[in-house]
Amino acid sequence: MKKRAGVDTEELSNNTPSRGRGSVKVTLPDHPLTTSEWAKFKESSSKPDRFEMHMMEGLLAANADINIAKSLLAYVVQDKGTLSYELLLRYLTLCVTGGHHSEVFDTYDIMRTCFKTLDTGASSLFIKGFSQTERWREALEVLEGMKKALLPSPRNYSDAIAGAALHGDAGTSWMLYDELLELGLVPNQDTWQCLFQSGITQRGQEDKLFSVLSYMRDNQIYPEEPLIKTVKAWFESLPDQKWSGKFSFVVPSGECTNCKASLESIQLTEEEYAELKDKVMKKVIEGSDIFKKTTPEELKGFKSFVKQRPPFDIVIDGLNVANTTPKAAHSETLLAVVSELQQQGLNILVLGRKHMLQPSRNWDRQNMSKIKQKAHCFFTENISEDDPFLLYAALHSGVHCNFLSRDLMRDHKACLPDSATRRLFFKWQRGHQLVISHYVPGKRVRFQRISAYDTIVQTSGSSWHIPYDENRGDRATYEVPQKWLCLTQDH
């Protein structure tokens, strides 16, 4: 919120009394001052021209007593006869973060009277501030006003939805939620938590809450711990349905350790595979974007190279894999990986860039010639983007073909036309992406095993399995949560 108010937190922390190197030391009063005390204080300041702003930023960073900030405003009004927008904005941030509701209302009246329009920062703060109070409906007016100028953020909607849910108006919170989805925004976890929370106290929202779980399934979104606990509480609160939730693990074969049910397979059906291949070929490989990074001739040459060879079992993103460890030369790492896979009797394609063929400390000529003996190799121009080549070769080879890369392929998912195709792409990625789990030069390369089951929200009607993120850690796309909420109905 400090950032949104246009106050950089770094800059703020430099204004509070601190022991950091090179920081501007601003001493803050520990109680409200009279106007004459503020005037004296300003005279002793090394930067009198920005004194008020530095003070207010310091108070905000220190989350100081609101009455000190009020006394500062009283002094500024007496001294200058007016309050600047930026000073009020920082004061407003202090009011909202501290939950000082009546001060938020007063600031709103002042800013509406003195300034024709409010910027995004102020509007966002008012939406948040009003939502927490009995005047929550005014947050919706601010949101409406905001929409005239720009697209509000998921956070703005989240605050407004929370306001409605908190005050028992489920109808309004769902109306706002639908609007948020129609605008193509992605709801945040707090929004869902609010809706599930309101579903515990008010009946009649079941279908809508089940549709939230479907949305998570379609978009591969994993609830975080606070939300999953609320989801569990909601299921268990449904009258006459006798749901009980347990936190569980899934064994590699795909069986839930709690209810012994088998989860959905990660394998695509032939129809799904054909559809995915068709869409990826059209959108990603022949789409307009790719030719910014490669030429039609290069792609054409690659396609005929692939057609002249038997289907590959694995396609390796050479540059990406070669960078796995700083402890070995790139070509040494790549050779170790190729050798390990060749021993498994696999038909391998290594995709690389032409600079890998120029002998250097990282690209040893002998290693590169050994790699060429063990695998098919294709080297693109140094500026080419290699993902489309990797996707083409893997999908062209068939459903058995895996690929080895640490890359997340986020850009390609974005090119795909609809959420169903994106879901298939992700499912294919999770079921076909090999990742090196362990490599020490001179030792065997170990790969992370691809799981047999799909890690998405799923239901059989009488049970639900929801994978969740234990502690908001950042996860790569190919990594999936290990913890599940298993919900079953007692009959």
Tab-separated table of C-alpha atoms in Angstrom:
chain	number	residue	atom	x	y	z
A	1	MET	CA	0.000	0.000	0.000
A	2	LYS	CA	2.894	2.331	0.686
A	3	LYS	CA	4.126	1.646	-2.836
A	4	ARG	CA	0.660	2.269	-4.256
A	5	ALA	CA	0.517	5.638	-2.541
A	6	GLY	CA	3.583	6.521	-4.555
A	7	VAL	CA	5.818	6.255	-1.531
A	8	ASP	CA	8.686	3.954	-2.143
A	9	THR	CA	9.248	1.831	0.943
A	10	GLU	CA	13.012	1.904	0.425
A	11	GLU	CA	12.893	5.684	0.386
A	12	LEU	CA	10.675	5.653	3.457
A	13	SER	CA	12.948	3.466	5.460
A	14	ASN	CA	15.758	5.917	4.698
A	15	ASN	CA	13.769	8.646	6.387
A	16	THR	CA	13.216	6.905	9.665
A	17	PRO	CA	15.911	7.038	12.320
A	18	SER	CA	18.127	4.244	11.170
A	19	ARG	CA	21.615	2.924	11.544
A	20	GLY	CA	21.904	2.141	7.807
A	21	ARG	CA	24.774	3.550	5.783
A	22	GLY	CA	24.160	6.828	3.989
A	23	SER	CA	20.558	7.148	5.137
A	24	VAL	CA	18.968	10.497	5.875
A	25	LYS	CA	18.340	10.572	9.588
A	26	VAL	CA	15.002	12.122	10.474
A	27	THR	CA	14.167	12.331	14.136
A	28	LEU	CA	10.454	11.860	14.716
A	29	PRO	CA	8.556	13.392	17.636
A	30	ASP	CA	7.030	10.834	19.996
A	31	HIS	CA	3.923	12.940	20.801
A	32	PRO	CA	1.734	15.514	18.998
A	33	LEU	CA	3.373	18.972	18.728
A	34	THR	CA	1.863	22.445	18.789
A	35	THR	CA	2.207	24.610	15.682
A	36	SER	CA	5.019	26.637	17.266
A	37	GLU	CA	6.881	23.448	18.244
A	38	TRP	CA	6.591	22.208	14.615
A	39	ALA	CA	7.853	25.580	13.356
A	40	LYS	CA	10.932	25.334	15.632
A	41	PHE	CA	11.477	21.753	14.557
A	42	LYS	CA	11.376	22.816	10.893
A	43	GLU	CA	13.948	25.595	11.457
A	44	SER	CA	16.440	23.050	12.790
A	45	SER	CA	15.871	20.770	9.778
A	46	SER	CA	18.628	20.342	7.204
A	47	LYS	CA	16.023	20.152	4.396
A	48	PRO	CA	13.301	22.668	5.252
A	49	ASP	CA	11.811	22.700	1.730
A	50	ARG	CA	10.651	19.058	1.935
A	51	PHE	CA	10.253	19.026	5.719
A	52	GLU	CA	6.512	18.180	5.864
A	53	MET	CA	6.811	15.376	3.322
A	54	HIS	CA	9.853	13.842	5.020
A	55	MET	CA	8.084	13.994	8.344
A	56	MET	CA	4.882	12.386	7.078
A	57	GLU	CA	6.863	9.670	5.264
A	58	GLY	CA	8.831	9.020	8.428
A	59	LEU	CA	5.625	8.737	10.479
A	60	LEU	CA	4.169	6.365	7.869
A	61	ALA	CA	7.271	4.161	7.834
A	62	ALA	CA	7.286	4.025	11.624
A	63	ASN	CA	3.507	3.406	11.723
A	64	ALA	CA	3.426	6.245	14.238
A	65	ASP	CA	0.598	7.565	16.418
A	66	ILE	CA	-2.066	9.131	14.179
A	67	ASN	CA	-2.324	12.170	16.491
A	68	ILE	CA	1.276	13.177	15.712
A	69	ALA	CA	0.389	13.155	11.994
A	70	LYS	CA	-2.771	15.196	12.696
A	71	SER	CA	-0.758	17.805	14.588
A	72	LEU	CA	1.601	18.021	11.596
A	73	LEU	CA	-1.351	18.672	9.241
A	74	ALA	CA	-2.699	21.371	11.592
A	75	TYR	CA	0.711	23.074	11.488
A	76	VAL	CA	0.910	22.903	7.662
A	77	VAL	CA	-2.587	24.411	7.289
A	78	GLN	CA	-1.645	27.271	9.579
A	79	ASP	CA	1.740	27.766	7.907
A	80	LYS	CA	0.697	27.467	4.227
A	81	GLY	CA	-3.069	27.804	4.310
A	82	THR	CA	-3.486	24.582	2.309
A	83	LEU	CA	-2.568	20.879	2.201
A	84	SER	CA	-0.879	19.370	-0.841
A	85	TYR	CA	-2.289	16.284	-2.526
A	86	GLU	CA	0.839	14.238	-1.928
A	87	LEU	CA	0.953	15.086	1.763
A	88	LEU	CA	-2.705	14.082	2.204
A	89	LEU	CA	-2.085	10.868	0.286
A	90	ARG	CA	0.626	9.809	2.727
A	91	TYR	CA	-1.543	10.760	5.687
A	92	LEU	CA	-4.388	8.731	4.173
A	93	THR	CA	-2.085	5.709	3.866
A	94	LEU	CA	-1.284	6.007	7.562
A	95	CYS	CA	-5.037	6.194	8.401
A	96	VAL	CA	-5.960	3.159	6.288
A	97	THR	CA	-3.084	0.937	7.408
A	98	GLY	CA	-3.785	1.829	11.044
A	99	GLY	CA	-7.553	1.272	10.688
A	100	HIS	CA	-8.423	4.848	11.741
A	101	HIS	CA	-11.871	4.926	10.154
A	102	SER	CA	-13.194	8.357	11.130
A	103	GLU	CA	-9.924	9.942	9.938
A	104	VAL	CA	-10.344	8.116	6.594
A	105	PHE	CA	-13.838	9.643	6.267
A	106	ASP	CA	-12.536	13.138	7.102
A	107	THR	CA	-9.705	12.853	4.577
A	108	TYR	CA	-12.193	11.698	1.962
A	109	ASP	CA	-14.313	14.819	2.503
A	110	ILE	CA	-11.262	17.078	2.299
A	111	MET	CA	-9.873	15.459	-0.859
A	112	ARG	CA	-13.260	15.374	-2.630
A	113	THR	CA	-13.743	19.066	-1.864
A	114	CYS	CA	-10.256	20.265	-2.763
A	115	PHE	CA	-9.332	18.128	-5.790
A	116	LYS	CA	-11.347	17.478	-8.956
A	117	THR	CA	-10.198	13.893	-9.368
A	118	LEU	CA	-8.456	11.265	-7.276
A	119	ASP	CA	-5.556	9.241	-8.612
A	120	THR	CA	-5.361	5.433	-8.480
A	121	GLY	CA	-3.410	5.509	-5.226
A	122	ALA	CA	-6.022	7.520	-3.346
A	123	SER	CA	-8.966	5.637	-4.895
A	124	SER	CA	-7.416	2.293	-3.927
A	125	LEU	CA	-6.874	3.474	-0.378
A	126	PHE	CA	-10.448	4.757	-0.054
A	127	ILE	CA	-11.853	1.481	-1.400
A	128	LYS	CA	-9.840	-0.390	1.204
A	129	GLY	CA	-10.619	2.079	3.987
A	130	PHE	CA	-14.387	2.268	3.369
A	131	SER	CA	-14.748	-1.502	2.867
A	132	GLN	CA	-13.823	-2.128	6.483
A	133	THR	CA	-16.635	0.125	7.798
A	134	GLU	CA	-20.403	0.518	7.802
A	135	ARG	CA	-19.924	2.963	4.893
A	136	TRP	CA	-18.688	0.055	2.723
A	137	ARG	CA	-21.136	0.870	-0.086
A	138	GLU	CA	-19.216	4.078	-0.765
A	139	ALA	CA	-16.234	1.917	-1.705
A	140	LEU	CA	-18.354	0.697	-4.631
A	141	GLU	CA	-18.922	4.303	-5.749
A	142	VAL	CA	-15.180	4.950	-5.695
A	143	LEU	CA	-14.666	1.729	-7.694
A	144	GLU	CA	-17.238	2.894	-10.275
A	145	GLY	CA	-15.480	6.234	-10.587
A	146	MET	CA	-12.159	4.493	-11.027
A	147	LYS	CA	-13.531	2.375	-13.893
A	148	LYS	CA	-14.150	5.497	-15.981
A	149	ALA	CA	-10.427	6.106	-16.214
A	150	LEU	CA	-8.771	2.692	-16.035
A	151	LEU	CA	-9.140	-0.988	-15.220
A	152	PRO	CA	-9.202	-1.468	-11.432
A	153	SER	CA	-6.815	-4.086	-10.042
A	154	PRO	CA	-7.784	-7.494	-8.577
A	155	ARG	CA	-6.809	-5.979	-5.218
A	156	ASN	CA	-9.393	-3.144	-5.602
A	157	TYR	CA	-12.085	-5.733	-6.330
A	158	SER	CA	-10.886	-7.906	-3.471
A	159	ASP	CA	-11.316	-5.038	-0.996
A	160	ALA	CA	-14.805	-4.204	-2.309
A	161	ILE	CA	-15.859	-7.888	-2.262
A	162	ALA	CA	-14.551	-8.199	1.300
A	163	GLY	CA	-16.582	-5.148	2.311
A	164	ALA	CA	-19.812	-6.650	0.953
A	165	ALA	CA	-19.118	-10.121	2.384
A	166	LEU	CA	-18.138	-8.716	5.778
A	167	HIS	CA	-21.456	-6.855	5.986
A	168	GLY	CA	-23.538	-9.876	4.980
A	169	ASP	CA	-24.378	-8.793	1.431
A	170	ALA	CA	-23.441	-11.985	-0.450
A	171	GLY	CA	-25.368	-10.895	-3.562
A	172	THR	CA	-23.186	-7.821	-4.051
A	173	SER	CA	-19.956	-9.697	-3.361
A	174	TRP	CA	-20.801	-12.285	-6.058
A	175	MET	CA	-21.858	-9.586	-8.515
A	176	LEU	CA	-18.451	-7.931	-8.062
A	177	TYR	CA	-16.715	-11.301	-8.336
A	178	ASP	CA	-18.443	-12.045	-11.674
A	179	GLU	CA	-17.493	-8.591	-12.931
A	180	LEU	CA	-13.867	-9.223	-11.966
A	181	LEU	CA	-13.823	-12.453	-14.010
A	182	GLU	CA	-15.552	-10.820	-16.983
A	183	LEU	CA	-12.801	-8.195	-17.065
A	184	GLY	CA	-10.272	-11.029	-17.418
A	185	LEU	CA	-8.677	-10.313	-14.032
A	186	VAL	CA	-7.374	-13.139	-11.855
A	187	PRO	CA	-8.887	-13.104	-8.364
A	188	ASN	CA	-6.424	-13.249	-5.502
A	189	GLN	CA	-6.469	-15.740	-2.656
A	190	ASP	CA	-7.960	-13.254	-0.166
A	191	THR	CA	-11.001	-12.801	-2.422
A	192	TRP	CA	-11.738	-16.519	-2.418
A	193	GLN	CA	-11.115	-16.735	1.291
A	194	CYS	CA	-13.711	-14.013	1.881
A	195	LEU	CA	-16.275	-15.791	-0.281
A	196	PHE	CA	-15.771	-19.192	1.391
A	197	GLN	CA	-15.869	-17.493	4.787
A	198	SER	CA	-19.192	-15.876	3.911
A	199	GLY	CA	-20.454	-19.265	2.649
A	200	ILE	CA	-19.935	-20.686	6.148
A	201	THR	CA	-22.309	-18.177	7.728
A	202	GLN	CA	-24.784	-17.819	4.853
A	203	ARG	CA	-26.321	-20.698	2.914
A	204	GLY	CA	-27.243	-20.651	-0.738
A	205	GLN	CA	-23.785	-19.963	-2.194
A	206	GLU	CA	-22.840	-23.621	-2.723
A	207	ASP	CA	-23.003	-23.673	-6.542
A	208	LYS	CA	-20.975	-20.502	-6.821
A	209	LEU	CA	-18.311	-21.790	-4.434
A	210	PHE	CA	-18.081	-25.069	-6.354
A	211	SER	CA	-17.531	-22.956	-9.484
A	212	VAL	CA	-14.569	-21.273	-7.731
A	213	LEU	CA	-13.020	-24.732	-7.277
A	214	SER	CA	-13.607	-25.450	-10.990
A	215	TYR	CA	-11.905	-22.161	-11.858
A	216	MET	CA	-8.862	-23.239	-9.835
A	217	ARG	CA	-8.882	-26.571	-11.655
A	218	ASP	CA	-9.051	-24.969	-15.103
A	219	ASN	CA	-6.306	-22.493	-14.341
A	220	GLN	CA	-3.971	-24.739	-12.322
A	221	ILE	CA	-4.240	-22.516	-9.288
A	222	TYR	CA	-3.345	-23.957	-5.914
A	223	PRO	CA	-4.924	-22.538	-2.764
A	224	GLU	CA	-2.513	-21.382	-0.096
A	225	GLU	CA	-2.730	-22.578	3.497
A	226	PRO	CA	-5.091	-19.936	4.993
A	227	LEU	CA	-7.536	-20.461	2.115
A	228	ILE	CA	-7.423	-24.281	2.206
A	229	LYS	CA	-8.327	-24.202	5.916
A	230	THR	CA	-11.364	-22.028	5.135
A	231	VAL	CA	-12.378	-24.348	2.255
A	232	LYS	CA	-12.193	-27.310	4.656
A	233	ALA	CA	-14.277	-25.456	7.254
A	234	TRP	CA	-16.841	-24.551	4.575
A	235	PHE	CA	-17.270	-28.165	3.396
A	236	GLU	CA	-17.608	-29.356	6.983
A	237	SER	CA	-20.217	-26.651	7.709
A	238	LEU	CA	-22.602	-27.802	4.935
A	239	PRO	CA	-25.711	-29.111	6.724
A	240	ASP	CA	-26.774	-32.737	6.124
A	241	GLN	CA	-23.850	-33.391	3.746
A	242	LYS	CA	-21.462	-34.897	6.291
A	243	TRP	CA	-18.190	-33.865	4.625
A	244	SER	CA	-15.012	-34.498	6.532
A	245	GLY	CA	-11.637	-33.149	5.489
A	246	LYS	CA	-8.176	-34.553	6.197
A	247	PHE	CA	-4.792	-33.262	5.075
A	248	SER	CA	-3.166	-36.024	3.082
A	249	PHE	CA	-0.381	-37.127	0.725
A	250	VAL	CA	-0.563	-38.940	-2.591
A	251	VAL	CA	1.759	-41.875	-3.279
A	252	PRO	CA	3.659	-42.008	-6.628
A	253	SER	CA	1.121	-44.423	-8.143
A	254	GLY	CA	-1.574	-41.767	-7.626
A	255	GLU	CA	-3.388	-43.138	-4.587
A	256	CYS	CA	-4.555	-40.797	-1.803
A	257	THR	CA	-3.166	-42.057	1.520
A	258	ASN	CA	-6.313	-40.943	3.342
A	259	CYS	CA	-9.233	-42.331	1.267
A	260	LYS	CA	-7.282	-44.769	-0.974
A	261	ALA	CA	-8.950	-43.325	-4.125
A	262	SER	CA	-6.905	-43.092	-7.338
A	263	LEU	CA	-6.379	-39.591	-8.702
A	264	GLU	CA	-6.763	-38.583	-12.359
A	265	SER	CA	-3.979	-39.755	-14.638
A	266	ILE	CA	-1.470	-37.223	-15.986
A	267	GLN	CA	-1.573	-38.918	-19.417
A	268	LEU	CA	-3.465	-37.177	-22.190
A	269	THR	CA	-5.984	-39.195	-24.201
A	270	GLU	CA	-5.309	-39.522	-27.941
A	271	GLU	CA	-7.990	-36.895	-28.672
A	272	GLU	CA	-6.539	-34.443	-26.130
A	273	TYR	CA	-3.045	-34.960	-27.526
A	274	ALA	CA	-4.185	-34.404	-31.122
A	275	GLU	CA	-6.020	-31.228	-30.130
A	276	LEU	CA	-3.070	-29.869	-28.158
A	277	LYS	CA	-0.627	-30.636	-30.964
A	278	ASP	CA	-2.852	-28.891	-33.480
A	279	LYS	CA	-3.286	-25.731	-31.340
A	280	VAL	CA	0.397	-25.481	-30.369
A	281	MET	CA	1.514	-25.939	-33.981
A	282	LYS	CA	-0.887	-23.210	-35.122
A	283	LYS	CA	-0.517	-20.693	-32.324
A	284	VAL	CA	3.002	-21.078	-30.998
A	285	ILE	CA	4.972	-22.518	-33.869
A	286	GLU	CA	3.302	-20.946	-36.864
A	287	GLY	CA	1.960	-17.912	-34.964
A	288	SER	CA	3.188	-14.435	-35.809
A	289	ASP	CA	5.305	-14.085	-32.662
A	290	ILE	CA	7.862	-16.715	-33.414
A	291	PHE	CA	9.320	-14.989	-36.459
A	292	LYS	CA	10.528	-12.121	-34.332
A	293	LYS	CA	13.134	-14.532	-32.964
A	294	THR	CA	13.760	-16.883	-35.887
A	295	THR	CA	13.342	-16.952	-39.676
A	296	PRO	CA	10.811	-18.936	-41.720
A	297	GLU	CA	13.761	-20.602	-43.511
A	298	GLU	CA	15.317	-21.779	-40.247
A	299	LEU	CA	12.020	-23.249	-39.042
A	300	LYS	CA	11.427	-24.895	-42.416
A	301	GLY	CA	14.921	-26.438	-42.325
A	302	PHE	CA	14.260	-27.736	-38.824
A	303	LYS	CA	10.921	-29.307	-39.794
A	304	SER	CA	12.519	-31.282	-42.609
A	305	PHE	CA	15.394	-32.274	-40.256
A	306	VAL	CA	12.789	-33.708	-37.819
A	307	LYS	CA	10.817	-35.489	-40.565
A	308	GLN	CA	13.932	-37.297	-41.822
A	309	ARG	CA	14.597	-38.896	-38.449
A	310	PRO	CA	12.740	-41.529	-36.431
A	311	PRO	CA	10.518	-40.076	-33.630
A	312	PHE	CA	12.555	-38.841	-30.678
A	313	ASP	CA	12.118	-40.236	-27.163
A	314	ILE	CA	13.505	-37.115	-25.535
A	315	VAL	CA	14.288	-33.576	-26.658
A	316	ILE	CA	16.951	-31.713	-24.677
A	317	ASP	CA	17.114	-27.934	-24.309
A	318	GLY	CA	20.916	-27.987	-24.635
A	319	LEU	CA	21.824	-24.534	-23.375
A	320	ASN	CA	19.415	-24.697	-20.457
A	321	VAL	CA	20.644	-28.143	-19.336
A	322	ALA	CA	24.329	-27.251	-19.838
A	323	ASN	CA	23.883	-24.453	-17.281
A	324	THR	CA	22.720	-26.832	-14.532
A	325	THR	CA	25.838	-26.565	-12.385
A	326	PRO	CA	28.637	-23.988	-12.108
A	327	LYS	CA	30.969	-26.809	-10.999
A	328	ALA	CA	31.563	-28.144	-14.512
A	329	ALA	CA	32.129	-26.814	-18.026
A	330	HIS	CA	28.853	-26.552	-19.952
A	331	SER	CA	29.823	-29.174	-22.513
A	332	GLU	CA	30.840	-31.607	-19.738
A	333	THR	CA	27.417	-31.337	-18.076
A	334	LEU	CA	25.599	-31.741	-21.377
A	335	LEU	CA	27.712	-34.787	-22.308
A	336	ALA	CA	27.006	-36.418	-18.914
A	337	VAL	CA	23.232	-35.935	-19.385
A	338	VAL	CA	23.262	-37.227	-22.971
A	339	SER	CA	25.366	-40.260	-21.988
A	340	GLU	CA	23.000	-41.149	-19.129
A	341	LEU	CA	19.960	-41.006	-21.435
A	342	GLN	CA	21.735	-42.871	-24.244
A	343	GLN	CA	22.433	-45.766	-21.854
A	344	GLN	CA	18.661	-46.059	-21.465
A	345	GLY	CA	18.489	-46.774	-25.203
A	346	LEU	CA	16.671	-43.519	-26.024
A	347	ASN	CA	16.599	-41.691	-29.346
A	348	ILE	CA	17.768	-38.207	-28.334
A	349	LEU	CA	17.588	-34.777	-29.914
A	350	VAL	CA	19.812	-32.014	-28.521
A	351	LEU	CA	18.779	-28.490	-29.439
A	352	GLY	CA	21.540	-25.955	-29.180
A	353	ARG	CA	22.815	-22.634	-30.526
A	354	LYS	CA	25.584	-22.223	-33.056
A	355	HIS	CA	27.951	-20.555	-30.582
A	356	MET	CA	28.168	-23.904	-28.740
A	357	LEU	CA	30.206	-25.177	-31.713
A	358	GLN	CA	32.905	-22.513	-31.234
A	359	PRO	CA	35.570	-24.159	-29.028
A	360	SER	CA	36.015	-22.337	-25.698
A	361	ARG	CA	36.557	-23.084	-22.029
A	362	ASN	CA	32.875	-23.932	-21.645
A	363	TRP	CA	32.424	-25.660	-25.004
A	364	ASP	CA	35.116	-28.317	-25.379
A	365	ARG	CA	35.426	-29.584	-28.965
A	366	GLN	CA	35.914	-33.242	-27.970
A	367	ASN	CA	32.861	-33.190	-25.669
A	368	MET	CA	30.766	-31.673	-28.444
A	369	SER	CA	31.841	-34.315	-30.959
A	370	LYS	CA	30.990	-37.096	-28.461
A	371	ILE	CA	27.554	-35.524	-27.967
A	372	LYS	CA	27.031	-35.566	-31.754
A	373	GLN	CA	27.846	-39.304	-31.816
A	374	LYS	CA	25.327	-40.098	-29.092
A	375	ALA	CA	22.438	-37.863	-30.138
A	376	HIS	CA	20.882	-36.032	-33.069
A	377	CYS	CA	21.835	-32.355	-32.813
A	378	PHE	CA	20.363	-29.203	-34.281
A	379	PHE	CA	21.987	-25.810	-33.699
A	380	THR	CA	19.925	-22.696	-34.288
A	381	GLU	CA	21.158	-19.147	-34.901
A	382	ASN	CA	22.374	-17.516	-31.686
A	383	ILE	CA	19.466	-15.098	-31.542
A	384	SER	CA	16.768	-17.699	-32.161
A	385	GLU	CA	14.319	-18.627	-29.474
A	386	ASP	CA	14.676	-22.388	-28.961
A	387	ASP	CA	11.387	-23.215	-27.189
A	388	PRO	CA	9.263	-23.396	-30.366
A	389	PHE	CA	11.796	-25.852	-31.840
A	390	LEU	CA	11.656	-27.925	-28.660
A	391	LEU	CA	7.839	-27.965	-28.632
A	392	TYR	CA	7.662	-28.824	-32.326
A	393	ALA	CA	10.095	-31.746	-32.062
A	394	ALA	CA	8.489	-33.147	-28.887
A	395	LEU	CA	4.875	-32.891	-30.084
A	396	HIS	CA	5.767	-34.125	-33.567
A	397	SER	CA	7.441	-37.224	-32.107
A	398	GLY	CA	4.281	-38.372	-30.332
A	399	VAL	CA	2.786	-38.787	-26.895
A	400	HIS	CA	5.702	-40.924	-25.611
A	401	CYS	CA	8.271	-38.149	-26.165
A	402	ASN	CA	9.524	-36.229	-23.084
A	403	PHE	CA	11.606	-33.075	-22.946
A	404	LEU	CA	14.373	-32.000	-20.605
A	405	SER	CA	14.495	-28.358	-19.536
A	406	ARG	CA	14.188	-26.162	-16.483
A	407	ASP	CA	12.271	-23.627	-18.521
A	408	LEU	CA	8.705	-22.831	-17.501
A	409	MET	CA	7.239	-22.055	-20.933
A	410	ARG	CA	5.026	-19.327	-19.483
A	411	ASP	CA	5.107	-17.267	-22.685
A	412	HIS	CA	3.760	-20.114	-24.776
A	413	LYS	CA	0.908	-20.811	-22.456
A	414	ALA	CA	-0.080	-17.155	-22.888
A	415	CYS	CA	-0.272	-17.551	-26.700
A	416	LEU	CA	-2.828	-20.337	-26.463
A	417	PRO	CA	-6.380	-19.348	-27.350
A	418	ASP	CA	-8.487	-20.576	-24.428
A	419	SER	CA	-8.302	-21.948	-20.904
A	420	ALA	CA	-9.109	-25.538	-22.004
A	421	THR	CA	-6.056	-25.582	-24.305
A	422	ARG	CA	-3.896	-23.924	-21.662
A	423	ARG	CA	-4.975	-26.629	-19.225
A	424	LEU	CA	-4.017	-29.345	-21.746
A	425	PHE	CA	-0.669	-27.649	-22.364
A	426	PHE	CA	0.062	-27.565	-18.642
A	427	LYS	CA	-1.022	-31.154	-18.224
A	428	TRP	CA	1.226	-32.219	-21.097
A	429	GLN	CA	4.068	-30.163	-19.619
A	430	ARG	CA	3.702	-31.741	-16.179
A	431	GLY	CA	3.514	-35.216	-17.669
A	432	HIS	CA	6.438	-34.845	-20.076
A	433	GLN	CA	8.954	-32.437	-18.544
A	434	LEU	CA	12.012	-34.126	-17.102
A	435	VAL	CA	14.114	-32.113	-14.686
A	436	ILE	CA	17.588	-32.918	-13.376
A	437	SER	CA	17.225	-33.457	-9.640
A	438	HIS	CA	20.860	-34.089	-8.827
A	439	TYR	CA	24.157	-33.812	-10.678
A	440	VAL	CA	27.702	-33.781	-9.344
A	441	PRO	CA	30.427	-33.852	-12.037
A	442	GLY	CA	31.847	-37.361	-12.342
A	443	LYS	CA	28.748	-38.971	-10.770
A	444	ARG	CA	25.535	-40.239	-12.347
A	445	VAL	CA	22.909	-37.736	-13.383
A	446	ARG	CA	19.612	-38.189	-11.543
A	447	PHE	CA	16.261	-37.032	-12.869
A	448	GLN	CA	13.125	-36.091	-10.994
A	449	ARG	CA	10.474	-38.691	-11.631
A	450	ILE	CA	7.385	-37.591	-13.555
A	451	SER	CA	4.310	-38.410	-11.483
A	452	ALA	CA	1.599	-40.718	-12.808
A	453	TYR	CA	-1.268	-38.553	-11.556
A	454	ASP	CA	-2.461	-35.038	-12.307
A	455	THR	CA	-1.978	-32.328	-9.684
A	456	ILE	CA	-5.123	-30.255	-10.045
A	457	VAL	CA	-8.318	-29.760	-8.067
A	458	GLN	CA	-10.496	-32.809	-8.809
A	459	THR	CA	-13.755	-34.401	-7.703
A	460	SER	CA	-15.573	-37.703	-8.128
A	461	GLY	CA	-18.830	-36.292	-6.734
A	462	SER	CA	-18.589	-37.906	-3.323
A	463	SER	CA	-14.979	-36.824	-2.788
A	464	TRP	CA	-12.764	-33.831	-3.542
A	465	HIS	CA	-8.987	-33.680	-3.728
A	466	ILE	CA	-7.410	-30.243	-3.615
A	467	PRO	CA	-3.619	-29.781	-3.845
A	468	TYR	CA	-2.437	-26.764	-1.872
A	469	ASP	CA	0.647	-24.664	-1.249
A	470	GLU	CA	1.903	-25.122	2.258
A	471	ASN	CA	3.813	-21.909	2.685
A	472	ARG	CA	3.541	-19.318	-0.061
A	473	GLY	CA	6.911	-20.442	-1.431
A	474	ASP	CA	7.551	-19.712	-5.103
A	475	ARG	CA	7.205	-22.856	-7.133
A	476	ALA	CA	8.274	-23.498	-10.700
A	477	THR	CA	5.465	-24.640	-13.020
A	478	TYR	CA	6.828	-28.154	-13.274
A	479	GLU	CA	7.011	-28.443	-9.490
A	480	VAL	CA	3.722	-29.270	-7.863
A	481	PRO	CA	2.442	-29.131	-4.283
A	482	GLN	CA	2.985	-32.269	-2.230
A	483	LYS	CA	0.151	-31.688	0.239
A	484	TRP	CA	-3.532	-32.361	-0.461
A	485	LEU	CA	-6.850	-31.721	1.237
A	486	CYS	CA	-8.936	-34.899	0.923
A	487	LEU	CA	-12.669	-34.348	1.451
A	488	THR	CA	-15.007	-37.322	1.714
A	489	GLN	CA	-18.667	-37.733	2.563
A	490	ASP	CA	-19.627	-40.067	5.375
A	491	HIS	CA	-22.646	-42.129	4.370
